[in-house]
Amino acid sequence: DVKVTQSSRYLVKRTGEKVFLECVQDMDHENMFWYRQDPGLGLRLIYFSYDVKMKEKGDIPEGYSVSREKKERFSLILESASTNQTSMYLCAIGTGSIAYEQYFGPGTRLTVT
Amino acid sequence: RKEVEQDPGPFNVPEGATVAFNCTYSNSASQSFFWYRQDCRKEPKLLMSVYSSGNEDGRFTAQLNRASQYISLLIRDSKLSDSATYLCVVNSGAGSYQLTFGKGTKLSVIP
């Protein structure tokens, strides 16, 4: 079974703080993704990575950056948290098979006050 | 803009009923198709992949019509535990590892 873990289930931060969300996989998969999910807007892709030190912008990268120094770990960084970044953040890994399916971590519910 | 459209519901059905969800996608280059299930305040989980020939997994049947860019999910003999939001998902183009998610259809199975 694919296992994806995220550093926190719930997080409360203040406006202007730098926030790190971490995602770790236990397999050797190249593709990792960060999404946010908001009511009425569905899942939106923030950033993704095909390999160590490689990153690509998704649909909504503004206000975020990412880091992938090791294959198993993909971090999402909010440089200066704002209230409109209050959301559910979901990390996923892609198995890279022909079917392109993705498997998600349990999510981090971030509240910025 | 490449999108996936679903009826948001909610679909409220009695136990034992058959229910069908439909979805349309706009990117004709999409090659991979999925249904995910998401329980309240949980992460999406892969329910099944969808193949051109149609595929079945127990009470669940998925169909794909490439010509009409249409995907369906049929659930037979609904259980209370089927209550969830069902997300229609397609890959974002030929050879793309990115997925485009529909906003989901909410199902409530009532006793």
PDB file of C-alpha atoms in Angstrom:
ATOM      1  CA  ASP A   1       0.000   0.000   0.000  1.00  0.00           C
ATOM      2  CA  VAL A   2       1.120   3.519  -0.782  1.00  0.00           C
ATOM      3  CA  LYS A   3       1.626   5.592   2.364  1.00  0.00           C
ATOM      4  CA  VAL A   4       1.722   9.389   2.366  1.00  0.00           C
ATOM      5  CA  THR A   5       2.104  11.275   5.635  1.00  0.00           C
ATOM      6  CA  GLN A   6       1.724  14.966   6.356  1.00  0.00           C
ATOM      7  CA  SER A   7       3.389  16.717   9.254  1.00  0.00           C
ATOM      8  CA  SER A   8       0.261  18.060  10.962  1.00  0.00           C
ATOM      9  CA  ARG A   9      -3.485  17.405  10.797  1.00  0.00           C
ATOM     10  CA  TYR A  10      -4.398  20.822  12.195  1.00  0.00           C
ATOM     11  CA  LEU A  11      -2.375  24.006  12.283  1.00  0.00           C
ATOM     12  CA  VAL A  12      -3.165  27.529  13.454  1.00  0.00           C
ATOM     13  CA  LYS A  13      -0.847  30.356  12.425  1.00  0.00           C
ATOM     14  CA  ARG A  14      -0.887  34.129  12.563  1.00  0.00           C
ATOM     15  CA  THR A  15      -0.925  36.459   9.578  1.00  0.00           C
ATOM     16  CA  GLY A  16       2.598  37.134   8.348  1.00  0.00           C
ATOM     17  CA  GLU A  17       4.145  33.963   9.786  1.00  0.00           C
ATOM     18  CA  LYS A  18       6.209  31.653   7.603  1.00  0.00           C
ATOM     19  CA  VAL A  19       4.558  28.253   7.476  1.00  0.00           C
ATOM     20  CA  PHE A  20       6.082  24.892   6.503  1.00  0.00           C
ATOM     21  CA  LEU A  21       3.906  21.950   5.532  1.00  0.00           C
ATOM     22  CA  GLU A  22       5.711  18.695   5.026  1.00  0.00           C
ATOM     23  CA  CYS A  23       4.798  15.607   3.054  1.00  0.00           C
ATOM     24  CA  VAL A  24       6.650  12.300   3.204  1.00  0.00           C
ATOM     25  CA  GLN A  25       6.193   9.148   1.141  1.00  0.00           C
ATOM     26  CA  ASP A  26       7.491   5.712   1.973  1.00  0.00           C
ATOM     27  CA  MET A  27       8.022   4.551  -1.608  1.00  0.00           C
ATOM     28  CA  ASP A  28      10.361   5.667  -4.374  1.00  0.00           C
ATOM     29  CA  HIS A  29       7.857   7.656  -6.418  1.00  0.00           C
ATOM     30  CA  GLU A  30       9.077  10.600  -8.489  1.00  0.00           C
ATOM     31  CA  ASN A  31       5.896  12.640  -8.709  1.00  0.00           C
ATOM     32  CA  MET A  32       4.594  14.629  -5.764  1.00  0.00           C
ATOM     33  CA  PHE A  33       1.855  17.266  -5.676  1.00  0.00           C
ATOM     34  CA  TRP A  34       0.461  19.927  -3.359  1.00  0.00           C
ATOM     35  CA  TYR A  35      -3.229  20.912  -3.581  1.00  0.00           C
ATOM     36  CA  ARG A  36      -5.549  23.069  -1.590  1.00  0.00           C
ATOM     37  CA  GLN A  37      -9.238  22.301  -1.254  1.00  0.00           C
ATOM     38  CA  ASP A  38     -11.892  24.898  -0.492  1.00  0.00           C
ATOM     39  CA  PRO A  39     -15.691  24.579  -0.371  1.00  0.00           C
ATOM     40  CA  GLY A  40     -17.208  25.253  -3.763  1.00  0.00           C
ATOM     41  CA  LEU A  41     -13.816  25.442  -5.474  1.00  0.00           C
ATOM     42  CA  GLY A  42     -12.716  21.827  -5.350  1.00  0.00           C
ATOM     43  CA  LEU A  43      -9.108  20.699  -5.472  1.00  0.00           C
ATOM     44  CA  ARG A  44      -6.646  23.148  -6.986  1.00  0.00           C
ATOM     45  CA  LEU A  45      -3.028  22.350  -7.799  1.00  0.00           C
ATOM     46  CA  ILE A  46      -0.450  24.637  -6.179  1.00  0.00           C
ATOM     47  CA  TYR A  47       2.893  23.056  -7.151  1.00  0.00           C
ATOM     48  CA  PHE A  48       4.239  19.721  -8.211  1.00  0.00           C
ATOM     49  CA  SER A  49       7.587  18.008  -8.548  1.00  0.00           C
ATOM     50  CA  TYR A  50       8.799  15.312 -10.923  1.00  0.00           C
ATOM     51  CA  ASP A  51      12.070  14.662  -9.147  1.00  0.00           C
ATOM     52  CA  VAL A  52      14.501  15.913  -6.541  1.00  0.00           C
ATOM     53  CA  LYS A  53      15.160  19.648  -6.871  1.00  0.00           C
ATOM     54  CA  MET A  54      12.624  19.924  -9.689  1.00  0.00           C
ATOM     55  CA  LYS A  55       9.401  21.880  -9.312  1.00  0.00           C
ATOM     56  CA  GLU A  56       6.634  23.169 -11.543  1.00  0.00           C
ATOM     57  CA  LYS A  57       3.920  25.711 -10.863  1.00  0.00           C
ATOM     58  CA  GLY A  58       0.368  24.536 -10.773  1.00  0.00           C
ATOM     59  CA  ASP A  59      -2.773  26.619 -11.162  1.00  0.00           C
ATOM     60  CA  ILE A  60      -2.422  28.768  -8.031  1.00  0.00           C
ATOM     61  CA  PRO A  61       1.259  29.128  -7.027  1.00  0.00           C
ATOM     62  CA  GLU A  62       1.083  32.752  -5.827  1.00  0.00           C
ATOM     63  CA  GLY A  63       2.044  33.113  -2.178  1.00  0.00           C
ATOM     64  CA  TYR A  64       3.591  29.632  -2.039  1.00  0.00           C
ATOM     65  CA  SER A  65       6.942  28.002  -2.686  1.00  0.00           C
ATOM     66  CA  VAL A  66       8.130  24.404  -2.461  1.00  0.00           C
ATOM     67  CA  SER A  67      11.250  22.453  -1.677  1.00  0.00           C
ATOM     68  CA  ARG A  68      12.279  18.942  -2.648  1.00  0.00           C
ATOM     69  CA  GLU A  69      15.762  18.145  -1.407  1.00  0.00           C
ATOM     70  CA  LYS A  70      15.145  14.407  -0.997  1.00  0.00           C
ATOM     71  CA  LYS A  71      12.984  12.147  -3.087  1.00  0.00           C
ATOM     72  CA  GLU A  72      10.712  11.123  -0.255  1.00  0.00           C
ATOM     73  CA  ARG A  73       9.991  14.608   1.074  1.00  0.00           C
ATOM     74  CA  PHE A  74       8.120  17.518  -0.531  1.00  0.00           C
ATOM     75  CA  SER A  75       7.574  20.692   1.478  1.00  0.00           C
ATOM     76  CA  LEU A  76       5.093  23.494   0.871  1.00  0.00           C
ATOM     77  CA  ILE A  77       6.077  26.896   2.210  1.00  0.00           C
ATOM     78  CA  LEU A  78       3.815  29.855   2.836  1.00  0.00           C
ATOM     79  CA  GLU A  79       6.284  32.725   2.851  1.00  0.00           C
ATOM     80  CA  SER A  80       3.984  35.131   4.701  1.00  0.00           C
ATOM     81  CA  ALA A  81       0.700  33.534   5.677  1.00  0.00           C
ATOM     82  CA  SER A  82      -2.504  35.428   4.941  1.00  0.00           C
ATOM     83  CA  THR A  83      -6.090  34.760   5.991  1.00  0.00           C
ATOM     84  CA  ASN A  84      -7.039  33.784   2.426  1.00  0.00           C
ATOM     85  CA  GLN A  85      -4.631  30.854   2.736  1.00  0.00           C
ATOM     86  CA  THR A  86      -6.854  29.269   5.367  1.00  0.00           C
ATOM     87  CA  SER A  87      -7.672  25.963   3.718  1.00  0.00           C
ATOM     88  CA  MET A  88      -7.247  22.201   3.639  1.00  0.00           C
ATOM     89  CA  TYR A  89      -3.854  21.328   2.147  1.00  0.00           C
ATOM     90  CA  LEU A  90      -3.448  17.931   0.556  1.00  0.00           C
ATOM     91  CA  CYS A  91      -0.270  16.265  -0.592  1.00  0.00           C
ATOM     92  CA  ALA A  92      -0.412  13.516  -3.209  1.00  0.00           C
ATOM     93  CA  ILE A  93       2.029  11.186  -4.847  1.00  0.00           C
ATOM     94  CA  GLY A  94       1.769   9.891  -8.375  1.00  0.00           C
ATOM     95  CA  THR A  95       2.858   6.350  -8.915  1.00  0.00           C
ATOM     96  CA  GLY A  96       4.094   7.207 -12.384  1.00  0.00           C
ATOM     97  CA  SER A  97       2.363   4.226 -13.872  1.00  0.00           C
ATOM     98  CA  ILE A  98       0.615   4.469 -17.208  1.00  0.00           C
ATOM     99  CA  ALA A  99      -2.655   5.244 -15.461  1.00  0.00           C
ATOM    100  CA  TYR A 100      -1.335   8.355 -13.652  1.00  0.00           C
ATOM    101  CA  GLU A 101      -3.371   7.752 -10.505  1.00  0.00           C
ATOM    102  CA  GLN A 102      -2.521   9.743  -7.380  1.00  0.00           C
ATOM    103  CA  TYR A 103      -2.687   8.856  -3.703  1.00  0.00           C
ATOM    104  CA  PHE A 104      -3.295  11.442  -1.029  1.00  0.00           C
ATOM    105  CA  GLY A 105      -2.045  12.109   2.457  1.00  0.00           C
ATOM    106  CA  PRO A 106      -4.553  12.803   5.249  1.00  0.00           C
ATOM    107  CA  GLY A 107      -4.392  16.574   4.752  1.00  0.00           C
ATOM    108  CA  THR A 108      -3.495  19.549   6.931  1.00  0.00           C
ATOM    109  CA  ARG A 109      -6.263  21.928   7.912  1.00  0.00           C
ATOM    110  CA  LEU A 110      -4.546  25.298   8.199  1.00  0.00           C
ATOM    111  CA  THR A 111      -6.187  28.271   9.838  1.00  0.00           C
ATOM    112  CA  VAL A 112      -4.521  31.675   9.513  1.00  0.00           C
ATOM    113  CA  THR A 113      -5.788  34.238  11.986  1.00  0.00           C
TER     114      THR A 113
ATOM    115  CA  ARG B   1      -9.678  26.246 -19.638  1.00  0.00           C
ATOM    116  CA  LYS B   2      -9.712  22.486 -19.263  1.00  0.00           C
ATOM    117  CA  GLU B   3     -12.456  21.452 -16.847  1.00  0.00           C
ATOM    118  CA  VAL B   4     -14.395  18.576 -15.436  1.00  0.00           C
ATOM    119  CA  GLU B   5     -18.081  19.200 -14.807  1.00  0.00           C
ATOM    120  CA  GLN B   6     -20.263  17.300 -12.347  1.00  0.00           C
ATOM    121  CA  ASP B   7     -23.713  17.751 -10.868  1.00  0.00           C
ATOM    122  CA  PRO B   8     -22.990  18.759  -7.256  1.00  0.00           C
ATOM    123  CA  GLY B   9     -26.130  17.049  -5.924  1.00  0.00           C
ATOM    124  CA  PRO B  10     -26.927  16.195  -3.233  1.00  0.00           C
ATOM    125  CA  PHE B  11     -28.354  12.885  -4.292  1.00  0.00           C
ATOM    126  CA  ASN B  12     -30.465  11.499  -1.435  1.00  0.00           C
ATOM    127  CA  VAL B  13     -31.315   7.854  -2.057  1.00  0.00           C
ATOM    128  CA  PRO B  14     -32.742   5.042   0.092  1.00  0.00           C
ATOM    129  CA  GLU B  15     -30.662   2.020   0.994  1.00  0.00           C
ATOM    130  CA  GLY B  16     -30.737  -0.565  -1.740  1.00  0.00           C
ATOM    131  CA  ALA B  17     -31.336   1.932  -4.530  1.00  0.00           C
ATOM    132  CA  THR B  18     -29.307   2.241  -7.704  1.00  0.00           C
ATOM    133  CA  VAL B  19     -27.789   5.650  -8.348  1.00  0.00           C
ATOM    134  CA  ALA B  20     -25.825   7.014 -11.298  1.00  0.00           C
ATOM    135  CA  PHE B  21     -23.439   9.950 -11.499  1.00  0.00           C
ATOM    136  CA  ASN B  22     -22.284  11.578 -14.692  1.00  0.00           C
ATOM    137  CA  CYS B  23     -19.427  13.827 -15.561  1.00  0.00           C
ATOM    138  CA  THR B  24     -18.179  15.600 -18.688  1.00  0.00           C
ATOM    139  CA  TYR B  25     -14.633  16.699 -19.440  1.00  0.00           C
ATOM    140  CA  SER B  26     -13.442  19.293 -21.904  1.00  0.00           C
ATOM    141  CA  ASN B  27      -9.897  18.134 -22.720  1.00  0.00           C
ATOM    142  CA  SER B  28     -10.098  15.701 -25.625  1.00  0.00           C
ATOM    143  CA  ALA B  29      -6.407  14.816 -25.090  1.00  0.00           C
ATOM    144  CA  SER B  30      -7.087  13.293 -21.667  1.00  0.00           C
ATOM    145  CA  GLN B  31      -6.059   9.650 -21.479  1.00  0.00           C
ATOM    146  CA  SER B  32      -6.713   8.531 -17.918  1.00  0.00           C
ATOM    147  CA  PHE B  33      -9.974   8.691 -16.041  1.00  0.00           C
ATOM    148  CA  PHE B  34     -10.869   7.981 -12.426  1.00  0.00           C
ATOM    149  CA  TRP B  35     -13.528   8.147  -9.788  1.00  0.00           C
ATOM    150  CA  TYR B  36     -12.375   9.142  -6.308  1.00  0.00           C
ATOM    151  CA  ARG B  37     -14.408   9.006  -3.138  1.00  0.00           C
ATOM    152  CA  GLN B  38     -14.056  11.620  -0.400  1.00  0.00           C
ATOM    153  CA  ASP B  39     -15.601  11.311   3.028  1.00  0.00           C
ATOM    154  CA  CYS B  40     -16.336  14.424   5.057  1.00  0.00           C
ATOM    155  CA  ARG B  41     -13.119  16.094   6.269  1.00  0.00           C
ATOM    156  CA  LYS B  42     -10.984  13.281   4.861  1.00  0.00           C
ATOM    157  CA  GLU B  43      -8.648  12.971   1.893  1.00  0.00           C
ATOM    158  CA  PRO B  44      -9.852  11.755  -1.533  1.00  0.00           C
ATOM    159  CA  LYS B  45      -9.329   8.042  -2.102  1.00  0.00           C
ATOM    160  CA  LEU B  46      -9.135   6.283  -5.441  1.00  0.00           C
ATOM    161  CA  LEU B  47     -12.347   4.337  -5.997  1.00  0.00           C
ATOM    162  CA  MET B  48     -11.663   3.033  -9.469  1.00  0.00           C
ATOM    163  CA  SER B  49     -10.046   3.767 -12.776  1.00  0.00           C
ATOM    164  CA  VAL B  50     -12.294   4.042 -15.817  1.00  0.00           C
ATOM    165  CA  TYR B  51     -11.513   2.207 -19.031  1.00  0.00           C
ATOM    166  CA  SER B  52     -12.950   2.581 -22.513  1.00  0.00           C
ATOM    167  CA  SER B  53     -14.396  -0.915 -22.354  1.00  0.00           C
ATOM    168  CA  GLY B  54     -16.156  -0.122 -19.077  1.00  0.00           C
ATOM    169  CA  ASN B  55     -15.240  -1.795 -15.829  1.00  0.00           C
ATOM    170  CA  GLU B  56     -16.944  -3.175 -12.784  1.00  0.00           C
ATOM    171  CA  ASP B  57     -15.836  -3.593  -9.184  1.00  0.00           C
ATOM    172  CA  GLY B  58     -18.498  -5.268  -7.081  1.00  0.00           C
ATOM    173  CA  ARG B  59     -21.481  -2.926  -6.877  1.00  0.00           C
ATOM    174  CA  PHE B  60     -19.676  -0.175  -8.805  1.00  0.00           C
ATOM    175  CA  THR B  61     -19.626   0.154 -12.585  1.00  0.00           C
ATOM    176  CA  ALA B  62     -17.765   2.869 -14.487  1.00  0.00           C
ATOM    177  CA  GLN B  63     -18.209   3.753 -18.140  1.00  0.00           C
ATOM    178  CA  LEU B  64     -16.300   6.039 -20.477  1.00  0.00           C
ATOM    179  CA  ASN B  65     -17.540   7.522 -23.730  1.00  0.00           C
ATOM    180  CA  ARG B  66     -14.573   9.206 -25.415  1.00  0.00           C
ATOM    181  CA  ALA B  67     -16.589  10.509 -28.360  1.00  0.00           C
ATOM    182  CA  SER B  68     -18.950  12.415 -26.054  1.00  0.00           C
ATOM    183  CA  GLN B  69     -16.231  13.091 -23.418  1.00  0.00           C
ATOM    184  CA  TYR B  70     -18.497  11.635 -20.780  1.00  0.00           C
ATOM    185  CA  ILE B  71     -17.830   9.414 -17.754  1.00  0.00           C
ATOM    186  CA  SER B  72     -20.360   7.684 -15.544  1.00  0.00           C
ATOM    187  CA  LEU B  73     -20.437   5.810 -12.242  1.00  0.00           C
ATOM    188  CA  LEU B  74     -23.246   3.456 -11.307  1.00  0.00           C
ATOM    189  CA  ILE B  75     -23.701   2.242  -7.743  1.00  0.00           C
ATOM    190  CA  ARG B  76     -26.054  -0.688  -7.243  1.00  0.00           C
ATOM    191  CA  ASP B  77     -27.663  -1.750  -3.959  1.00  0.00           C
ATOM    192  CA  SER B  78     -26.565   1.425  -2.147  1.00  0.00           C
ATOM    193  CA  LYS B  79     -25.287   1.067   1.421  1.00  0.00           C
ATOM    194  CA  LEU B  80     -25.257   3.665   4.175  1.00  0.00           C
ATOM    195  CA  SER B  81     -21.461   3.498   3.974  1.00  0.00           C
ATOM    196  CA  ASP B  82     -21.562   4.714   0.354  1.00  0.00           C
ATOM    197  CA  SER B  83     -22.501   8.196   1.629  1.00  0.00           C
ATOM    198  CA  ALA B  84     -19.663  10.441   0.487  1.00  0.00           C
ATOM    199  CA  THR B  85     -18.679  12.896  -2.227  1.00  0.00           C
ATOM    200  CA  TYR B  86     -17.634  11.321  -5.521  1.00  0.00           C
ATOM    201  CA  LEU B  87     -15.017  13.141  -7.578  1.00  0.00           C
ATOM    202  CA  CYS B  88     -14.645  12.681 -11.316  1.00  0.00           C
ATOM    203  CA  VAL B  89     -10.988  13.025 -12.298  1.00  0.00           C
ATOM    204  CA  VAL B  90      -9.124  13.104 -15.619  1.00  0.00           C
ATOM    205  CA  ASN B  91      -5.486  13.579 -16.474  1.00  0.00           C
ATOM    206  CA  SER B  92      -4.729  16.984 -17.906  1.00  0.00           C
ATOM    207  CA  GLY B  93      -3.608  15.962 -21.372  1.00  0.00           C
ATOM    208  CA  ALA B  94      -1.654  13.459 -23.371  1.00  0.00           C
ATOM    209  CA  GLY B  95       1.245  12.208 -21.275  1.00  0.00           C
ATOM    210  CA  SER B  96       0.439  14.579 -18.421  1.00  0.00           C
ATOM    211  CA  TYR B  97       0.884  13.457 -14.821  1.00  0.00           C
ATOM    212  CA  GLN B  98      -1.359  16.270 -13.656  1.00  0.00           C
ATOM    213  CA  LEU B  99      -4.953  15.513 -12.786  1.00  0.00           C
ATOM    214  CA  THR B 100      -7.984  17.766 -13.154  1.00  0.00           C
ATOM    215  CA  PHE B 101     -10.623  17.207 -10.491  1.00  0.00           C
ATOM    216  CA  GLY B 102     -14.338  17.794 -10.696  1.00  0.00           C
ATOM    217  CA  LYS B 103     -15.909  19.528  -7.724  1.00  0.00           C
ATOM    218  CA  GLY B 104     -17.711  16.369  -6.728  1.00  0.00           C
ATOM    219  CA  THR B 105     -21.201  14.942  -6.402  1.00  0.00           C
ATOM    220  CA  LYS B 106     -22.516  14.450  -2.894  1.00  0.00           C
ATOM    221  CA  LEU B 107     -24.367  11.219  -2.147  1.00  0.00           C
ATOM    222  CA  SER B 108     -26.404  10.569   0.980  1.00  0.00           C
ATOM    223  CA  VAL B 109     -27.837   7.077   1.422  1.00  0.00           C
ATOM    224  CA  ILE B 110     -30.721   7.130   3.874  1.00  0.00           C
ATOM    225  CA  PRO B 111     -32.049   4.225   5.925  1.00  0.00           C
TER     226      PRO B 111
END
